[in-house]
């Protein structure tokens, strides 16, 4: 059968059986009710989202802004993600060029020698062309799959950017928490040292016993022993921050925990917004789209492939340009290939592609569940931290009054045991440290919620 007679059959086959391989990806039906109603309440009905806030408007602390700017320029993971995006762009250009014919200049020179006859030399200067006609979408699906991979690389780049901003902010707020803990612990050590001096003086005047002096000294050493650990944690956190900034470990200037201002009310948006706002959800969906087109490509492999080749150029004999001038030559060939004995291999390839597509669909759904869980967890942490801070504020007020009362009783001789004073001071210090940790947890919850809603990706 000639190519002229086979083309109508190919067109008919394409109409009846091949249209499915040309369909574009459509988002599958997935469950989007991923927020906990008891944590979101009516906020889930808001069409705006806290994640749409520009990061500079959220993190207004000048030293923190400078650190985030530096991280966005120097973070190694983000730079690597940028390169991956550039690679995906180059791969997409290559895939699109496959639709065009390939041209090759293939000059050749041949020599022949027969006994008794002078050697003869001939040459050809042809331009060869080859074009694969995309009858059943093999090239189209490959190009669409590559385009989905580019979108996936861009979404991953945004994902890394969002995480870098959140990690820098959390590291910075950790340093502020540790700075405040160190300041408070040093103040407690100074108070314990002063108390020890007072106790020693009272012992010298016979107003207290040696056991009270030793209790005061032990309390001082206990407080002093916690200072090196806090300093170690500060150094470790600064080192981790340096890694985020892509530089060697060093000390970073910063403000204080008390001056930080973060929002206290949030709108998380409707759950469906996670489909477009969360970079990791877009990464999962573009992976699904790429697998969808690879499955279409596996189906297209069952159909015939048409390749058209041709060449045109000049040929002639060297040294005989007058008697045998060069001549123009041209040829064309169309070849149609239909798989026959490779059906088992093609079926296996299709099943593998379909399995990969189903795995990608499950991963896409799981990414939505993860997003909803992170939003719910961040809101739960914020609510719990806020409630604990309110209770701890009242607790600290009571403990401060208790320390004053116990110290007054001891100084006036109404109680002879200094253990009550030490116990009251230790309880106050622990309550103050606990409140600092909960203030940090509240700030961390805001950062986590911002990241969970896709904040900072743009």
CSV table of C-alpha atoms in Angstrom, one decimal:
chain,number,residue,atom,x,y,z
A,1,UNK,CA,0.0,0.0,0.0
A,2,UNK,CA,1.4,3.4,-1.0
A,3,UNK,CA,1.6,6.4,1.3
A,4,UNK,CA,-1.0,8.1,-0.8
A,5,UNK,CA,-3.5,5.3,-0.1
A,6,UNK,CA,-2.6,4.9,3.5
A,7,UNK,CA,-3.2,8.5,4.6
A,8,UNK,CA,-7.0,8.3,4.5
A,9,UNK,CA,-6.9,5.2,6.7
A,10,UNK,CA,-4.6,7.0,9.1
A,11,UNK,CA,-7.0,9.9,9.3
A,12,UNK,CA,-9.9,7.6,9.9
A,13,UNK,CA,-8.0,5.7,12.6
A,14,UNK,CA,-7.2,9.1,14.3
A,15,UNK,CA,-10.8,10.1,14.3
A,16,UNK,CA,-12.2,6.9,15.7
A,17,UNK,CA,-9.5,5.8,18.2
A,18,UNK,CA,-6.8,8.4,18.6
A,19,UNK,CA,-8.7,11.5,19.9
A,20,UNK,CA,-8.2,10.5,23.5
A,21,UNK,CA,-4.4,11.0,23.3
A,22,UNK,CA,-4.9,14.7,22.5
A,23,UNK,CA,-7.0,15.5,25.6
A,24,UNK,CA,-5.5,18.1,27.9
A,25,UNK,CA,-5.1,17.5,31.6
A,26,UNK,CA,-8.0,18.4,33.8
A,27,UNK,CA,-7.8,18.6,37.6
A,28,UNK,CA,-9.4,15.4,39.1
A,29,UNK,CA,-12.2,15.6,41.7
A,30,UNK,CA,-10.4,15.8,45.0
A,31,UNK,CA,-11.6,16.4,48.5
A,32,UNK,CA,-11.0,20.0,49.5
A,33,UNK,CA,-12.7,20.0,52.9
A,34,UNK,CA,-9.4,19.9,54.7
A,35,UNK,CA,-9.9,22.4,57.5
A,36,UNK,CA,-11.1,21.5,60.9
A,37,UNK,CA,-14.3,23.5,61.6
A,38,UNK,CA,-13.7,23.7,65.3
A,39,UNK,CA,-10.4,25.5,64.7
A,40,UNK,CA,-11.3,27.6,61.7
A,41,UNK,CA,-14.9,28.6,62.7
A,42,UNK,CA,-16.3,31.1,60.2
A,43,UNK,CA,-12.9,32.2,58.9
A,44,UNK,CA,-12.9,29.5,56.3
A,45,UNK,CA,-15.7,31.3,54.5
A,46,UNK,CA,-13.5,34.4,54.0
A,47,UNK,CA,-12.4,34.8,50.3
A,48,UNK,CA,-9.1,36.5,51.3
A,49,UNK,CA,-6.2,34.7,52.9
A,50,UNK,CA,-3.6,35.7,55.4
A,51,UNK,CA,-1.1,33.9,53.1
A,52,UNK,CA,-1.6,36.7,50.5
A,53,UNK,CA,0.1,39.2,52.8
A,54,UNK,CA,3.5,40.3,51.4
A,55,UNK,CA,6.2,39.1,53.8
A,56,UNK,CA,7.6,42.7,54.2
A,57,UNK,CA,4.2,43.8,55.5
A,58,UNK,CA,4.1,40.9,58.0
A,59,UNK,CA,7.7,40.9,59.2
A,60,UNK,CA,8.3,44.6,60.0
A,61,UNK,CA,11.4,44.2,62.2
A,62,UNK,CA,14.2,45.8,60.2
A,63,UNK,CA,17.0,43.3,61.2
A,64,UNK,CA,14.7,40.4,60.3
A,65,UNK,CA,13.9,42.0,56.9
A,66,UNK,CA,17.6,42.3,56.2
A,67,UNK,CA,18.2,38.7,57.0
A,68,UNK,CA,15.3,37.5,54.8
A,69,UNK,CA,16.6,39.6,51.9
A,70,UNK,CA,20.0,38.1,52.3
A,71,UNK,CA,18.6,34.5,52.4
A,72,UNK,CA,16.6,35.1,49.3
A,73,UNK,CA,19.8,36.0,47.5
A,74,UNK,CA,22.2,33.5,49.0
A,75,UNK,CA,20.3,30.4,50.2
A,76,UNK,CA,21.8,27.4,48.5
A,77,UNK,CA,18.6,25.4,48.2
A,78,UNK,CA,16.8,28.4,46.6
A,79,UNK,CA,19.7,28.9,44.2
A,80,UNK,CA,19.6,25.2,43.3
A,81,UNK,CA,15.8,25.5,42.7
A,82,UNK,CA,16.4,28.5,40.4
A,83,UNK,CA,18.8,26.3,38.3
A,84,UNK,CA,16.3,23.5,38.1
A,85,UNK,CA,13.8,25.9,36.7
A,86,UNK,CA,16.3,27.0,34.1
A,87,UNK,CA,16.9,23.4,33.2
A,88,UNK,CA,13.2,22.8,32.8
A,89,UNK,CA,12.9,25.8,30.5
A,90,UNK,CA,15.7,24.5,28.3
A,91,UNK,CA,14.1,21.0,28.2
A,92,UNK,CA,10.7,22.6,27.1
A,93,UNK,CA,12.4,24.4,24.3
A,94,UNK,CA,14.0,21.2,23.1
A,95,UNK,CA,10.7,19.4,23.3
A,96,UNK,CA,9.0,22.1,21.2
A,97,UNK,CA,11.7,21.9,18.5
A,98,UNK,CA,10.9,18.2,18.0
A,99,UNK,CA,7.8,19.3,16.0
A,100,UNK,CA,10.1,20.8,13.3
A,101,UNK,CA,12.1,19.0,10.6
A,102,UNK,CA,15.7,18.3,11.4
A,103,UNK,CA,18.2,19.5,8.7
A,104,UNK,CA,21.7,18.0,8.3
A,105,UNK,CA,24.5,19.0,5.9
A,106,UNK,CA,26.3,15.8,5.0
A,107,UNK,CA,29.0,16.4,2.3
A,108,UNK,CA,30.8,13.2,1.2
A,109,UNK,CA,33.9,12.5,-1.0
A,110,UNK,CA,34.5,9.1,-2.6
A,111,UNK,CA,37.6,7.8,-4.5
A,112,UNK,CA,37.9,4.7,-6.8
A,113,UNK,CA,40.9,3.1,-8.4
A,114,UNK,CA,41.0,0.3,-11.1
A,115,UNK,CA,44.2,-1.2,-12.4
A,116,UNK,CA,45.2,0.5,-15.6
A,117,UNK,CA,42.7,3.3,-15.1
A,118,UNK,CA,43.4,6.6,-13.5
A,119,UNK,CA,41.9,7.1,-10.1
A,120,UNK,CA,38.5,8.8,-10.0
A,121,UNK,CA,37.0,11.1,-7.4
A,122,UNK,CA,33.4,12.1,-6.9
A,123,UNK,CA,31.6,14.2,-4.3
A,124,UNK,CA,28.1,15.0,-3.1
A,125,UNK,CA,26.9,18.1,-1.3
A,126,UNK,CA,23.4,17.1,0.0
A,127,UNK,CA,21.2,18.6,2.7
A,128,UNK,CA,19.2,15.9,4.4
A,129,UNK,CA,15.9,16.5,6.2
A,130,UNK,CA,13.8,14.3,8.5
A,131,UNK,CA,10.4,15.1,9.9
A,132,UNK,CA,8.3,12.9,12.2
A,133,UNK,CA,4.7,13.7,11.6
A,134,UNK,CA,2.9,13.7,15.0
A,135,UNK,CA,-0.2,11.8,13.9
A,136,UNK,CA,-1.2,10.4,17.3
A,137,UNK,CA,0.2,13.0,19.7
A,138,UNK,CA,3.4,11.3,20.8
A,139,UNK,CA,5.4,14.5,20.4
A,140,UNK,CA,2.5,16.7,21.6
A,141,UNK,CA,2.2,14.7,24.9
A,142,UNK,CA,5.9,14.7,25.4
A,143,UNK,CA,5.9,18.5,25.0
A,144,UNK,CA,2.9,18.9,27.4
A,145,UNK,CA,4.6,16.7,29.9
A,146,UNK,CA,7.8,18.8,29.7
A,147,UNK,CA,5.7,21.9,30.1
A,148,UNK,CA,4.1,20.5,33.3
A,149,UNK,CA,7.5,19.7,34.6
A,150,UNK,CA,8.5,23.3,34.0
A,151,UNK,CA,5.5,24.4,36.0
A,152,UNK,CA,6.4,21.9,38.7
A,153,UNK,CA,9.9,23.3,38.9
A,154,UNK,CA,8.6,26.9,39.2
A,155,UNK,CA,6.2,25.8,41.9
A,156,UNK,CA,9.1,24.0,43.7
A,157,UNK,CA,11.1,27.2,43.5
A,158,UNK,CA,8.2,29.1,45.1
A,159,UNK,CA,8.0,26.4,47.8
A,160,UNK,CA,11.6,26.7,48.7
A,161,UNK,CA,11.3,30.5,48.8
A,162,UNK,CA,8.3,30.3,51.2
A,163,UNK,CA,10.1,27.8,53.4
A,164,UNK,CA,13.3,29.9,53.5
A,165,UNK,CA,11.3,33.0,54.7
A,166,UNK,CA,9.5,30.9,57.3
A,167,UNK,CA,12.7,29.2,58.6
A,168,UNK,CA,14.6,32.5,58.8
A,169,UNK,CA,11.8,34.1,60.7
A,170,UNK,CA,11.5,31.2,63.1
A,171,UNK,CA,15.3,31.2,63.7
A,172,UNK,CA,15.3,34.9,64.3
A,173,UNK,CA,12.4,34.7,66.8
A,174,UNK,CA,14.2,31.7,68.5
A,175,UNK,CA,17.2,34.0,69.0
A,176,UNK,CA,15.0,36.7,70.5
A,177,UNK,CA,13.5,34.1,72.9
A,178,UNK,CA,16.9,32.9,74.0
A,179,UNK,CA,18.2,36.4,74.4
A,180,UNK,CA,15.3,37.2,76.8
A,181,UNK,CA,15.8,33.9,78.7
A,182,UNK,CA,19.5,34.7,79.1
A,183,UNK,CA,18.7,38.2,80.3
A,184,UNK,CA,16.1,37.0,82.7
A,185,UNK,CA,18.4,34.2,84.0
A,186,UNK,CA,21.3,36.6,84.5
A,187,UNK,CA,19.0,38.9,86.5
A,188,UNK,CA,18.0,36.0,88.6
A,189,UNK,CA,21.6,35.1,89.2
A,190,UNK,CA,22.3,38.7,90.3
A,191,UNK,CA,19.3,38.5,92.7
A,192,UNK,CA,20.5,35.1,94.0
A,193,UNK,CA,24.0,36.5,94.6
A,194,UNK,CA,22.6,39.5,96.4
A,195,UNK,CA,20.4,37.2,98.5
A,196,UNK,CA,23.5,35.1,99.4
A,197,UNK,CA,25.3,38.2,100.6
A,198,UNK,CA,22.3,39.2,102.8
A,199,UNK,CA,22.1,35.7,104.2
A,200,UNK,CA,25.8,35.6,105.0
A,201,UNK,CA,25.5,39.0,106.8
A,202,UNK,CA,22.5,37.7,108.8
A,203,UNK,CA,24.5,34.6,109.7
A,204,UNK,CA,27.4,36.7,110.9
A,205,UNK,CA,25.0,38.6,113.2
A,206,UNK,CA,23.5,35.4,114.4
A,207,UNK,CA,20.1,35.9,112.9
A,208,UNK,CA,20.1,32.8,110.7
A,209,UNK,CA,21.7,29.4,110.5
A,210,UNK,CA,24.4,28.1,108.2
A,211,UNK,CA,21.9,25.8,106.4
A,212,UNK,CA,20.1,28.9,105.1
A,213,UNK,CA,23.4,30.3,103.7
A,214,UNK,CA,24.1,27.0,102.0
A,215,UNK,CA,20.6,26.9,100.5
A,216,UNK,CA,21.1,30.4,99.1
A,217,UNK,CA,24.5,29.4,97.7
A,218,UNK,CA,23.1,26.3,96.1
A,219,UNK,CA,20.3,28.3,94.5
A,220,UNK,CA,22.9,30.7,93.1
A,221,UNK,CA,24.9,27.9,91.5
A,222,UNK,CA,21.8,26.3,90.1
A,223,UNK,CA,20.8,29.5,88.3
A,224,UNK,CA,24.4,30.1,87.1
A,225,UNK,CA,24.5,26.6,85.7
A,226,UNK,CA,21.7,27.3,83.3
A,227,UNK,CA,23.4,30.2,81.7
A,228,UNK,CA,26.0,28.3,79.6
A,229,UNK,CA,23.3,26.0,78.2
A,230,UNK,CA,21.3,29.1,77.0
A,231,UNK,CA,24.4,30.5,75.5
A,232,UNK,CA,25.1,27.2,73.7
A,233,UNK,CA,21.6,27.2,72.2
A,234,UNK,CA,22.1,30.8,71.0
A,235,UNK,CA,25.3,29.8,69.2
A,236,UNK,CA,23.6,26.7,67.7
A,237,UNK,CA,20.7,28.8,66.4
A,238,UNK,CA,23.0,31.4,64.9
A,239,UNK,CA,24.9,28.6,63.2
A,240,UNK,CA,21.7,27.3,61.8
A,241,UNK,CA,20.7,30.7,60.6
A,242,UNK,CA,24.0,31.1,58.9
A,243,UNK,CA,23.3,28.0,56.9
A,244,UNK,CA,20.0,29.4,55.8
A,245,UNK,CA,21.8,32.6,54.7
A,246,UNK,CA,24.5,30.6,52.8
A,247,UNK,CA,27.4,32.0,54.8
A,248,UNK,CA,29.8,31.0,57.5
A,249,UNK,CA,28.7,31.0,61.2
A,250,UNK,CA,28.7,34.4,62.9
A,251,UNK,CA,26.7,36.6,65.3
A,252,UNK,CA,23.7,38.5,64.0
A,253,UNK,CA,22.4,41.8,65.3
A,254,UNK,CA,18.8,41.7,66.3
A,255,UNK,CA,16.1,43.6,68.3
A,256,UNK,CA,14.2,42.3,71.3
A,257,UNK,CA,11.2,40.0,71.8
A,258,UNK,CA,9.1,42.8,73.4
A,259,UNK,CA,9.1,45.1,70.3
A,260,UNK,CA,7.8,42.4,67.9
A,261,UNK,CA,4.4,43.1,66.4
A,262,UNK,CA,2.5,40.4,64.6
A,263,UNK,CA,-1.2,40.1,63.6
A,264,UNK,CA,-3.7,38.7,66.1
A,265,UNK,CA,-6.5,38.0,63.7
A,266,UNK,CA,-6.4,35.9,60.6
A,267,UNK,CA,-8.4,34.9,57.5
A,268,UNK,CA,-7.4,31.5,56.1
A,269,UNK,CA,-9.6,31.7,53.0
A,270,UNK,CA,-11.8,29.0,51.5
A,271,UNK,CA,-10.1,25.6,51.4
A,272,UNK,CA,-10.1,25.5,47.6
A,273,UNK,CA,-7.6,28.4,47.7
A,274,UNK,CA,-4.9,25.9,48.8
A,275,UNK,CA,-5.0,24.5,45.3
A,276,UNK,CA,-3.5,27.7,43.9
A,277,UNK,CA,-1.8,29.2,47.0
A,278,UNK,CA,0.2,26.3,48.3
A,279,UNK,CA,3.4,25.8,46.3
A,280,UNK,CA,3.7,22.2,47.4
A,281,UNK,CA,0.1,21.4,46.3
A,282,UNK,CA,1.0,22.9,42.9
A,283,UNK,CA,4.1,20.8,42.8
A,284,UNK,CA,2.1,17.7,43.4
A,285,UNK,CA,-0.6,18.7,40.8
A,286,UNK,CA,2.0,19.4,38.1
A,287,UNK,CA,3.6,16.1,38.8
A,288,UNK,CA,0.2,14.5,38.2
A,289,UNK,CA,-0.2,16.5,35.0
A,290,UNK,CA,3.1,15.3,33.8
A,291,UNK,CA,2.2,11.7,34.5
A,292,UNK,CA,-1.1,12.2,32.7
A,293,UNK,CA,0.6,13.2,29.5
A,294,UNK,CA,3.1,10.4,29.9
A,295,UNK,CA,0.2,8.0,30.0
A,296,UNK,CA,-1.2,9.5,26.9
A,297,UNK,CA,2.2,9.1,25.3
A,298,UNK,CA,2.2,5.4,26.2
A,299,UNK,CA,-1.2,5.0,24.5
A,300,UNK,CA,0.0,6.9,21.4
A,301,UNK,CA,2.8,4.3,21.1
A,302,UNK,CA,0.2,1.7,20.0
A,303,UNK,CA,-0.5,3.7,16.8
A,304,UNK,CA,1.6,4.0,13.6
A,305,UNK,CA,4.3,6.5,13.2
A,306,UNK,CA,5.0,8.4,10.0
A,307,UNK,CA,8.4,9.8,9.2
A,308,UNK,CA,9.2,11.8,6.1
A,309,UNK,CA,12.8,12.0,5.0
A,310,UNK,CA,14.4,13.7,2.0
A,311,UNK,CA,17.7,15.1,0.7
A,312,UNK,CA,18.7,17.6,-2.0
A,313,UNK,CA,22.1,18.7,-3.2
A,314,UNK,CA,24.7,18.4,-5.9
A,315,UNK,CA,27.0,15.7,-7.1
A,316,UNK,CA,29.9,15.6,-9.5
A,317,UNK,CA,33.4,14.3,-10.3
A,318,UNK,CA,36.5,16.1,-9.2
A,319,UNK,CA,38.8,17.2,-12.0
A,320,UNK,CA,36.0,16.7,-14.7
A,321,UNK,CA,34.0,19.8,-14.2
A,322,UNK,CA,34.0,20.5,-18.0
A,323,UNK,CA,33.2,17.0,-19.3
A,324,UNK,CA,31.1,16.0,-16.4
A,325,UNK,CA,29.6,19.0,-14.6
A,326,UNK,CA,28.0,18.7,-11.2
A,327,UNK,CA,24.3,17.7,-11.2
A,328,UNK,CA,21.4,18.6,-8.8
A,329,UNK,CA,19.9,15.5,-7.1
A,330,UNK,CA,16.8,15.2,-4.9
A,331,UNK,CA,14.9,12.4,-3.2
A,332,UNK,CA,12.0,12.0,-0.8
A,333,UNK,CA,10.7,9.0,1.2
A,334,UNK,CA,7.8,8.5,3.5
A,335,UNK,CA,7.8,5.6,5.9
A,336,UNK,CA,5.0,4.3,8.0
A,337,UNK,CA,5.8,2.0,11.0
A,338,UNK,CA,3.2,0.1,12.9
A,339,UNK,CA,4.2,-1.9,16.0
A,340,UNK,CA,3.4,-5.6,15.6
A,341,UNK,CA,5.4,-7.8,17.9
A,342,UNK,CA,6.0,-5.2,20.6
A,343,UNK,CA,2.5,-5.1,21.8
A,344,UNK,CA,3.3,-6.9,25.1
A,345,UNK,CA,6.0,-4.4,25.8
A,346,UNK,CA,3.7,-1.5,25.0
A,347,UNK,CA,1.0,-2.8,27.2
A,348,UNK,CA,3.4,-3.2,30.1
A,349,UNK,CA,4.6,0.4,29.5
A,350,UNK,CA,1.0,1.7,29.5
A,351,UNK,CA,0.3,-0.1,32.8
A,352,UNK,CA,3.4,1.3,34.4
A,353,UNK,CA,2.4,4.8,33.2
A,354,UNK,CA,-1.2,4.4,34.5
A,355,UNK,CA,0.2,3.2,37.9
A,356,UNK,CA,2.5,6.2,38.1
A,357,UNK,CA,-0.5,8.5,37.3
A,358,UNK,CA,-2.6,7.0,40.1
A,359,UNK,CA,0.3,7.4,42.5
A,360,UNK,CA,0.6,11.0,41.5
A,361,UNK,CA,-3.1,11.5,42.0
A,362,UNK,CA,-2.9,10.1,45.5
A,363,UNK,CA,0.1,12.3,46.3
A,364,UNK,CA,-1.9,15.3,45.1
A,365,UNK,CA,-4.8,14.5,47.4
A,366,UNK,CA,-2.3,13.8,50.3
A,367,UNK,CA,-0.7,17.2,49.7
A,368,UNK,CA,-4.1,18.8,50.4
A,369,UNK,CA,-4.6,16.8,53.6
A,370,UNK,CA,-1.1,17.9,54.7
A,371,UNK,CA,-1.9,21.5,53.9
A,372,UNK,CA,-5.2,21.4,55.9
A,373,UNK,CA,-3.4,19.7,58.9
A,374,UNK,CA,-0.7,22.4,58.9
A,375,UNK,CA,-3.3,25.2,58.9
A,376,UNK,CA,-5.2,23.6,61.7
A,377,UNK,CA,-2.1,22.9,63.7
A,378,UNK,CA,-0.9,26.4,63.4
A,379,UNK,CA,-4.2,27.8,64.6
A,380,UNK,CA,-4.3,25.4,67.4
A,381,UNK,CA,-0.8,26.4,68.5
A,382,UNK,CA,-1.7,30.1,68.4
A,383,UNK,CA,-4.9,29.6,70.4
A,384,UNK,CA,-3.2,27.4,73.0
A,385,UNK,CA,-0.2,29.8,73.4
A,386,UNK,CA,-2.4,32.8,73.7
A,387,UNK,CA,-4.5,31.2,76.4
A,388,UNK,CA,-1.4,30.0,78.3
A,389,UNK,CA,0.1,33.5,78.1
A,390,UNK,CA,-3.0,35.1,79.7
A,391,UNK,CA,-2.9,32.5,82.5
A,392,UNK,CA,0.8,32.9,83.0
A,393,UNK,CA,0.5,36.6,83.3
A,394,UNK,CA,-1.8,36.3,86.2
A,395,UNK,CA,0.4,33.5,87.7
A,396,UNK,CA,3.5,35.8,87.5
A,397,UNK,CA,1.7,38.6,89.2
A,398,UNK,CA,0.8,36.3,92.1
A,399,UNK,CA,4.3,34.9,92.3
A,400,UNK,CA,5.9,38.3,92.3
A,401,UNK,CA,3.7,39.3,95.2
A,402,UNK,CA,4.5,36.0,96.9
A,403,UNK,CA,8.2,36.6,96.7
A,404,UNK,CA,7.8,40.0,98.2
A,405,UNK,CA,5.7,38.6,101.1
A,406,UNK,CA,8.1,35.7,101.8
A,407,UNK,CA,11.2,38.0,101.7
A,408,UNK,CA,9.5,40.5,104.1
A,409,UNK,CA,8.6,37.7,106.5
A,410,UNK,CA,12.1,36.4,106.5
A,411,UNK,CA,13.7,39.8,107.0
A,412,UNK,CA,11.4,40.6,109.8
A,413,UNK,CA,12.1,37.3,111.5
A,414,UNK,CA,8.6,36.0,111.2
A,415,UNK,CA,10.0,32.8,109.5
A,416,UNK,CA,13.3,31.2,110.1
A,417,UNK,CA,13.5,29.1,106.9
A,418,UNK,CA,15.1,30.6,103.8
A,419,UNK,CA,13.8,27.6,101.8
A,420,UNK,CA,10.5,29.4,101.4
A,421,UNK,CA,12.3,32.4,99.8
A,422,UNK,CA,14.3,30.1,97.4
A,423,UNK,CA,11.2,28.1,96.5
A,424,UNK,CA,9.2,31.3,95.7
A,425,UNK,CA,12.1,32.8,93.6
A,426,UNK,CA,12.5,29.6,91.6
A,427,UNK,CA,8.7,29.3,91.0
A,428,UNK,CA,8.7,32.9,89.7
A,429,UNK,CA,11.7,32.3,87.4
A,430,UNK,CA,10.2,29.2,86.0
A,431,UNK,CA,6.9,30.9,85.3
A,432,UNK,CA,8.7,33.8,83.6
A,433,UNK,CA,10.7,31.4,81.4
A,434,UNK,CA,7.6,29.5,80.6
A,435,UNK,CA,5.8,32.6,79.5
A,436,UNK,CA,8.7,33.6,77.2
A,437,UNK,CA,8.6,30.2,75.6
A,438,UNK,CA,4.8,30.5,75.0
A,439,UNK,CA,5.3,34.0,73.6
A,440,UNK,CA,7.7,32.5,71.1
A,441,UNK,CA,5.3,29.6,70.4
A,442,UNK,CA,2.6,32.2,69.6
A,443,UNK,CA,4.9,34.0,67.2
A,444,UNK,CA,6.0,30.7,65.7
A,445,UNK,CA,2.3,29.8,65.1
A,446,UNK,CA,1.9,33.0,63.1
A,447,UNK,CA,4.9,32.2,61.0
A,448,UNK,CA,3.7,28.6,60.5
A,449,UNK,CA,0.2,29.7,59.5
A,450,UNK,CA,1.7,32.1,57.0
A,451,UNK,CA,3.8,29.4,55.5
A,452,UNK,CA,0.9,26.9,55.6
A,453,UNK,CA,-1.2,29.3,53.5
A,454,UNK,CA,1.5,29.7,50.9
A,455,UNK,CA,2.7,33.0,52.2
A,456,UNK,CA,6.0,34.5,50.8
A,457,UNK,CA,5.9,32.3,47.7
A,458,UNK,CA,5.7,35.3,45.4
